[in-house]
mmCIF file of C-alpha atoms in Angstrom:
data_model
loop_
_atom_site.group_PDB
_atom_site.id
_atom_site.type_symbol
_atom_site.label_atom_id
_atom_site.label_comp_id
_atom_site.label_asym_id
_atom_site.label_seq_id
_atom_site.Cartn_x
_atom_site.Cartn_y
_atom_site.Cartn_z
ATOM 1 C CA MET A 1 101.910 -13.538 6.159
ATOM 2 C CA PRO A 2 98.740 -13.057 4.127
ATOM 3 C CA VAL A 3 95.444 -13.264 5.942
ATOM 4 C CA ASN A 4 92.251 -14.661 4.332
ATOM 5 C CA GLN A 5 89.363 -12.141 4.835
ATOM 6 C CA ARG A 6 85.662 -13.060 4.818
ATOM 7 C CA THR A 7 82.903 -10.591 3.993
ATOM 8 C CA HIS A 8 79.931 -10.624 6.417
ATOM 9 C CA SER A 9 76.513 -9.238 5.408
ATOM 10 C CA GLY A 10 73.902 -8.718 8.118
ATOM 11 C CA SER A 11 73.676 -10.915 11.182
ATOM 12 C CA ASN A 12 73.566 -14.178 9.236
ATOM 13 C CA SER A 13 76.308 -14.991 6.818
ATOM 14 C CA ARG A 14 74.669 -18.204 5.566
ATOM 15 C CA SER A 15 71.908 -16.738 3.376
ATOM 16 C CA ASN A 16 70.474 -13.422 2.282
ATOM 17 C CA SER A 17 67.023 -14.887 1.343
ATOM 18 C CA PRO A 18 63.993 -14.519 3.686
ATOM 19 C CA PRO A 19 62.969 -17.502 5.810
ATOM 20 C CA LYS A 20 60.588 -19.967 4.253
ATOM 21 C CA THR A 21 57.015 -20.238 5.513
ATOM 22 C CA THR A 22 54.892 -23.362 5.532
ATOM 23 C CA THR A 23 51.155 -23.325 4.716
ATOM 24 C CA HIS A 24 49.049 -25.976 6.398
ATOM 25 C CA THR A 25 45.942 -27.091 4.504
ATOM 26 C CA LYS A 26 43.096 -28.974 6.105
ATOM 27 C CA PRO A 27 42.523 -32.402 4.626
ATOM 28 C CA GLY A 28 39.928 -32.438 1.888
ATOM 29 C CA THR A 29 40.014 -28.703 1.174
ATOM 30 C CA GLY A 30 42.437 -28.953 -1.701
ATOM 31 C CA GLY A 31 44.064 -25.685 -0.711
ATOM 32 C CA GLY A 32 42.281 -23.779 -3.511
ATOM 33 C CA ALA A 33 40.182 -20.616 -3.359
ATOM 34 C CA ARG A 34 36.932 -20.810 -1.451
ATOM 35 C CA PRO A 35 33.813 -21.177 -3.616
ATOM 36 C CA PRO A 36 31.642 -18.049 -3.851
ATOM 37 C CA PRO A 37 28.688 -17.882 -1.444
ATOM 38 C CA PRO A 38 25.297 -18.916 -2.827
ATOM 39 C CA PRO A 39 23.146 -16.096 -4.235
ATOM 40 C CA PRO A 40 20.563 -14.599 -1.861
ATOM 41 C CA PRO A 41 17.019 -15.935 -2.153
ATOM 42 C CA PRO A 42 14.654 -13.908 -4.347
ATOM 43 C CA ALA A 43 12.585 -11.236 -2.637
ATOM 44 C CA PRO A 44 9.137 -12.486 -1.652
ATOM 45 C CA ALA A 45 6.277 -11.415 -3.852
ATOM 46 C CA PRO A 46 4.023 -8.711 -2.362
ATOM 47 C CA ARG A 47 1.109 -10.091 -0.410
ATOM 48 C CA PRO A 48 -2.197 -9.886 -2.259
ATOM 49 C CA ALA A 49 -5.169 -8.351 -0.530
ATOM 50 C CA ARG A 50 -6.477 -10.926 1.902
ATOM 51 C CA ASN A 51 -9.910 -11.985 3.041
ATOM 52 C CA ILE A 52 -11.647 -11.038 -0.198
ATOM 53 C CA SER A 53 -14.691 -13.241 -0.080
ATOM 54 C CA ARG A 54 -14.634 -16.005 -2.664
ATOM 55 C CA THR A 55 -18.354 -16.647 -2.198
ATOM 56 C CA VAL A 56 -19.474 -13.100 -3.022
ATOM 57 C CA GLU A 57 -19.301 -12.232 -6.691
ATOM 58 C CA PRO A 58 -18.264 -8.651 -7.546
ATOM 59 C CA PRO A 59 -20.531 -6.568 -9.772
ATOM 60 C CA ASP A 60 -20.583 -7.607 -13.417
ATOM 61 C CA VAL A 61 -18.602 -4.827 -15.098
ATOM 62 C CA LYS A 62 -17.843 -4.823 -18.815
ATOM 63 C CA ASP A 63 -14.291 -4.249 -20.049
ATOM 64 C CA ALA A 64 -15.438 -1.202 -22.005
ATOM 65 C CA GLY A 65 -18.010 1.318 -20.841
ATOM 66 C CA PRO A 66 -20.300 3.776 -22.605
ATOM 67 C CA ALA A 67 -18.794 6.885 -24.173
ATOM 68 C CA GLY A 68 -17.936 9.524 -21.589
ATOM 69 C CA TYR A 69 -18.109 7.138 -18.623
ATOM 70 C CA LEU A 70 -15.186 6.478 -16.249
ATOM 71 C CA LEU A 71 -14.353 3.191 -14.551
ATOM 72 C CA LEU A 72 -14.578 3.098 -10.761
ATOM 73 C CA SER A 73 -12.743 0.369 -8.840
ATOM 74 C CA LEU A 74 -12.234 -0.619 -5.237
ATOM 75 C CA ALA A 75 -8.523 -0.445 -4.362
ATOM 76 C CA ILE A 76 -7.523 -2.873 -1.614
ATOM 77 C CA PHE A 77 -4.116 -2.708 0.081
ATOM 78 C CA ASN A 78 -3.040 -5.686 2.167
ATOM 79 C CA GLY A 79 -3.018 -4.641 5.813
ATOM 80 C CA TYR A 80 -1.778 -7.897 7.365
ATOM 81 C CA PRO A 81 -1.874 -8.511 10.300
ATOM 82 C CA PHE A 82 -4.483 -5.752 10.515
ATOM 83 C CA LYS A 83 -7.465 -5.076 8.293
ATOM 84 C CA ASP A 84 -6.918 -4.161 4.659
ATOM 85 C CA HIS A 85 -6.974 -0.541 3.547
ATOM 86 C CA TRP A 86 -9.719 0.461 1.110
ATOM 87 C CA GLY A 87 -10.332 3.382 -1.194
ATOM 88 C CA PHE A 88 -12.119 4.382 -4.395
ATOM 89 C CA PHE A 89 -10.057 4.548 -7.585
ATOM 90 C CA ILE A 90 -11.189 6.428 -10.702
ATOM 91 C CA HIS A 91 -9.227 5.193 -13.724
ATOM 92 C CA THR A 92 -7.987 7.520 -16.444
ATOM 93 C CA SER A 93 -8.916 4.725 -18.862
ATOM 94 C CA ALA A 94 -10.153 1.152 -18.559
ATOM 95 C CA ALA A 95 -6.725 -0.487 -18.845
ATOM 96 C CA SER A 96 -4.799 2.165 -16.922
ATOM 97 C CA LYS A 97 -3.601 1.895 -13.331
ATOM 98 C CA LYS A 98 -3.278 5.659 -13.145
ATOM 99 C CA GLY A 99 -6.087 7.767 -11.795
ATOM 100 C CA ILE A 100 -7.599 9.420 -8.737
ATOM 101 C CA PHE A 101 -7.551 7.702 -5.351
ATOM 102 C CA LEU A 102 -10.093 8.776 -2.724
ATOM 103 C CA HIS A 103 -9.899 7.322 0.765
ATOM 104 C CA ALA A 104 -10.045 7.906 4.504
ATOM 105 C CA ALA A 105 -6.413 8.222 5.587
ATOM 106 C CA GLY A 106 -5.440 7.559 9.191
ATOM 107 C CA ASP A 107 -5.981 4.914 11.859
ATOM 108 C CA VAL A 108 -8.490 3.962 14.550
ATOM 109 C CA ARG A 109 -6.404 5.474 17.343
ATOM 110 C CA HIS A 110 -5.972 8.960 15.869
ATOM 111 C CA GLY A 111 -8.952 9.161 13.522
ATOM 112 C CA PHE A 112 -9.227 9.552 9.753
ATOM 113 C CA THR A 113 -9.117 12.373 7.199
ATOM 114 C CA PHE A 114 -10.660 12.526 3.733
ATOM 115 C CA GLU A 115 -7.756 12.484 1.273
ATOM 116 C CA ILE A 116 -7.467 12.651 -2.520
ATOM 117 C CA LYS A 117 -4.403 11.595 -4.515
ATOM 118 C CA ARG A 118 -4.693 12.886 -8.061
ATOM 119 C CA ASN A 119 -2.919 11.197 -10.976
ATOM 120 C CA LEU A 120 -1.610 8.413 -8.762
ATOM 121 C CA ASP A 121 0.153 5.727 -10.819
ATOM 122 C CA PHE A 122 0.023 2.380 -9.035
ATOM 123 C CA THR A 123 2.677 0.933 -11.360
ATOM 124 C CA LYS A 124 5.181 3.328 -9.778
ATOM 125 C CA THR A 125 4.286 2.740 -6.127
ATOM 126 C CA SER A 126 6.043 0.324 -3.769
ATOM 127 C CA HIS A 127 2.796 -1.493 -2.978
ATOM 128 C CA GLU A 128 0.326 -2.134 -5.765
ATOM 129 C CA PRO A 129 -3.229 -2.777 -4.592
ATOM 130 C CA THR A 130 -5.782 -5.272 -5.779
ATOM 131 C CA LEU A 131 -8.275 -3.464 -8.018
ATOM 132 C CA ILE A 132 -11.856 -4.729 -8.204
ATOM 133 C CA LYS A 133 -14.088 -3.154 -10.824
ATOM 134 C CA LEU A 134 -17.253 -1.707 -9.326
ATOM 135 C CA GLN A 135 -19.050 0.263 -12.024
ATOM 136 C CA TRP A 136 -18.807 2.547 -15.025
ATOM 137 C CA VAL A 137 -19.855 5.993 -13.777
ATOM 138 C CA GLU A 138 -21.516 8.596 -15.972
ATOM 139 C CA GLY A 139 -19.230 11.436 -17.027
ATOM 140 C CA LYS A 140 -21.518 14.191 -15.711
ATOM 141 C CA TYR A 141 -20.292 13.423 -12.189
ATOM 142 C CA PHE A 142 -16.704 14.271 -13.151
ATOM 143 C CA SER A 143 -14.832 17.302 -14.484
ATOM 144 C CA THR A 144 -11.657 18.275 -16.311
ATOM 145 C CA ASP A 145 -10.350 20.151 -13.265
ATOM 146 C CA MET A 146 -10.149 17.000 -11.166
ATOM 147 C CA TRP A 147 -7.200 15.784 -13.275
ATOM 148 C CA ASN A 148 -5.044 18.738 -12.177
ATOM 149 C CA ARG A 149 -3.444 19.081 -15.637
ATOM 150 C CA GLY A 150 -2.041 15.563 -15.266
ATOM 151 C CA GLU A 151 0.184 16.466 -12.307
ATOM 152 C CA TYR A 152 0.404 14.281 -9.210
ATOM 153 C CA VAL A 153 -0.817 15.939 -6.035
ATOM 154 C CA VAL A 154 -2.002 14.821 -2.595
ATOM 155 C CA GLU A 155 -4.801 16.831 -0.994
ATOM 156 C CA THR A 156 -5.273 16.383 2.763
ATOM 157 C CA PRO A 157 -8.069 17.094 3.326
ATOM 158 C CA GLY A 158 -9.305 16.535 -0.194
ATOM 159 C CA SER A 159 -10.779 19.483 -2.076
ATOM 160 C CA PRO A 160 -13.642 18.261 -4.312
ATOM 161 C CA LYS A 161 -13.485 19.262 -7.966
ATOM 162 C CA CYS A 162 -16.454 17.285 -9.298
ATOM 163 C CA GLY A 163 -19.831 15.952 -8.245
ATOM 164 C CA PHE A 164 -18.525 12.496 -7.355
ATOM 165 C CA GLU A 165 -15.885 13.911 -5.010
ATOM 166 C CA THR A 166 -18.357 16.346 -3.449
ATOM 167 C CA ILE A 167 -20.767 13.541 -2.554
ATOM 168 C CA ALA A 168 -17.944 11.367 -1.212
ATOM 169 C CA LYS A 169 -16.585 14.154 0.980
ATOM 170 C CA GLY A 170 -20.073 14.685 2.374
ATOM 171 C CA VAL A 171 -19.606 11.426 4.289
ATOM 172 C CA ALA A 172 -17.547 12.260 7.359
ATOM 173 C CA PRO A 173 -14.471 10.046 7.835
ATOM 174 C CA PRO A 174 -14.380 8.043 11.078
ATOM 175 C CA GLY A 175 -13.025 9.681 14.185
ATOM 176 C CA LYS A 176 -10.933 8.090 16.893
ATOM 177 C CA THR A 177 -12.457 4.734 17.900
ATOM 178 C CA LEU A 178 -9.574 3.133 19.810
ATOM 179 C CA ASN A 179 -8.711 4.352 23.298
ATOM 180 C CA ALA A 180 -5.079 5.013 24.146
ATOM 181 C CA VAL A 181 -3.530 3.639 27.345
ATOM 182 C CA ASP A 182 -3.527 7.108 28.881
ATOM 183 C CA ASP A 183 -7.231 7.698 28.233
ATOM 184 C CA LEU A 184 -9.617 7.890 31.172
ATOM 185 C CA ALA A 185 -9.957 4.427 32.717
ATOM 186 C CA PRO A 186 -13.404 2.999 33.525
ATOM 187 C CA SER A 187 -14.633 3.730 37.033
ATOM 188 C CA ALA A 188 -17.828 3.922 39.047
ATOM 189 C CA THR A 189 -18.560 7.328 37.536
ATOM 190 C CA ASN A 190 -17.215 6.379 34.119
ATOM 191 C CA PRO A 191 -18.457 2.866 33.292
ATOM 192 C CA PRO A 192 -16.888 1.044 30.320
ATOM 193 C CA GLN A 193 -18.627 1.610 27.010
ATOM 194 C CA ARG A 194 -18.732 -0.621 23.984
ATOM 195 C CA ILE A 195 -17.123 1.156 21.024
ATOM 196 C CA THR A 196 -17.745 0.011 17.475
ATOM 197 C CA GLN A 197 -14.509 0.567 15.602
ATOM 198 C CA GLU A 198 -14.839 2.366 12.283
ATOM 199 C CA ASN A 199 -12.097 2.608 9.706
ATOM 200 C CA CYS A 200 -11.376 3.260 6.036
ATOM 201 C CA GLN A 201 -13.598 0.342 5.018
ATOM 202 C CA THR A 202 -16.482 1.807 7.007
ATOM 203 C CA TRP A 203 -16.062 5.079 5.140
ATOM 204 C CA VAL A 204 -16.048 3.385 1.716
ATOM 205 C CA VAL A 205 -19.255 1.492 2.527
ATOM 206 C CA LYS A 206 -21.013 4.616 3.835
ATOM 207 C CA ALA A 207 -19.795 6.726 0.910
ATOM 208 C CA SER A 208 -21.024 4.116 -1.566
ATOM 209 C CA ALA A 209 -24.451 4.186 0.108
ATOM 210 C CA LYS A 210 -24.566 7.982 -0.231
ATOM 211 C CA LEU A 211 -23.479 7.763 -3.878
ATOM 212 C CA CYS A 212 -26.213 5.188 -4.432
ATOM 213 C CA GLU A 213 -28.747 7.496 -2.790
ATOM 214 C CA LYS A 214 -27.703 10.200 -5.275
ATOM 215 C CA GLU A 215 -28.095 7.660 -8.124
ATOM 216 C CA VAL A 216 -24.389 7.682 -8.942
ATOM 217 C CA LEU A 217 -23.751 4.045 -7.964
ATOM 218 C CA SER A 218 -25.996 1.017 -8.158
ATOM 219 C CA ARG A 219 -27.371 -0.896 -5.187
ATOM 220 C CA ASP A 220 -25.331 -3.919 -6.331
ATOM 221 C CA VAL A 221 -22.120 -2.025 -5.567
ATOM 222 C CA VAL A 222 -23.268 -1.138 -2.054
ATOM 223 C CA ASN A 223 -24.388 -4.701 -1.317
ATOM 224 C CA TYR A 224 -21.077 -6.109 -2.527
ATOM 225 C CA LEU A 225 -19.000 -3.764 -0.367
ATOM 226 C CA GLN A 226 -21.132 -4.475 2.687
ATOM 227 C CA GLN A 227 -20.667 -8.222 2.264
ATOM 228 C CA ILE A 228 -16.876 -8.227 1.832
ATOM 229 C CA LYS A 229 -16.125 -5.664 4.547
ATOM 230 C CA GLN A 230 -13.830 -7.172 7.179
#
């Protein structure tokens, strides 16, 4: 007697297709792709130099100077929440932001060092300072050597290569004027003393006074710097 044979495949003879899955969608979402996240906010603009007095007018400096003269500016870097950092800047030309930067580098806790940055281009630095024109300075106080063949270099301490730099270096940068926590504490034999803090701004003001004494800068420049010093 013939026997009917059935063919079995796998453990389930009803279907060879995979089980169906059900996707649950929250009401109101529509089940579509999520919208892209909003773009990040734009980076904040760099802080301008703060506390520049609005009541004190800077020296009246023409856009173009006499032949052979170089433009000297005050470079101010925002130091918030501390005081701003100052330095002298000698422009390669009136409209250029490339030149020689002279300043007292350091801080009130460790002291300062006279430093020169030659052929510094502020358009290529991460923080561009505020530049305030101070005066056109006669060319006899400068030299070709100070430009270092156009190559950027940092000299710490700075090595003067012209009369202007020599006079500026003659003003000693401030030493340490902030005591550390491990310094000697006041006692009966060591009474507390009032310390007048000096910083890079102090050096710029004193250097300008010396340059004025040597008839390089005008008295107007010195008076202006003294009045806006923080």
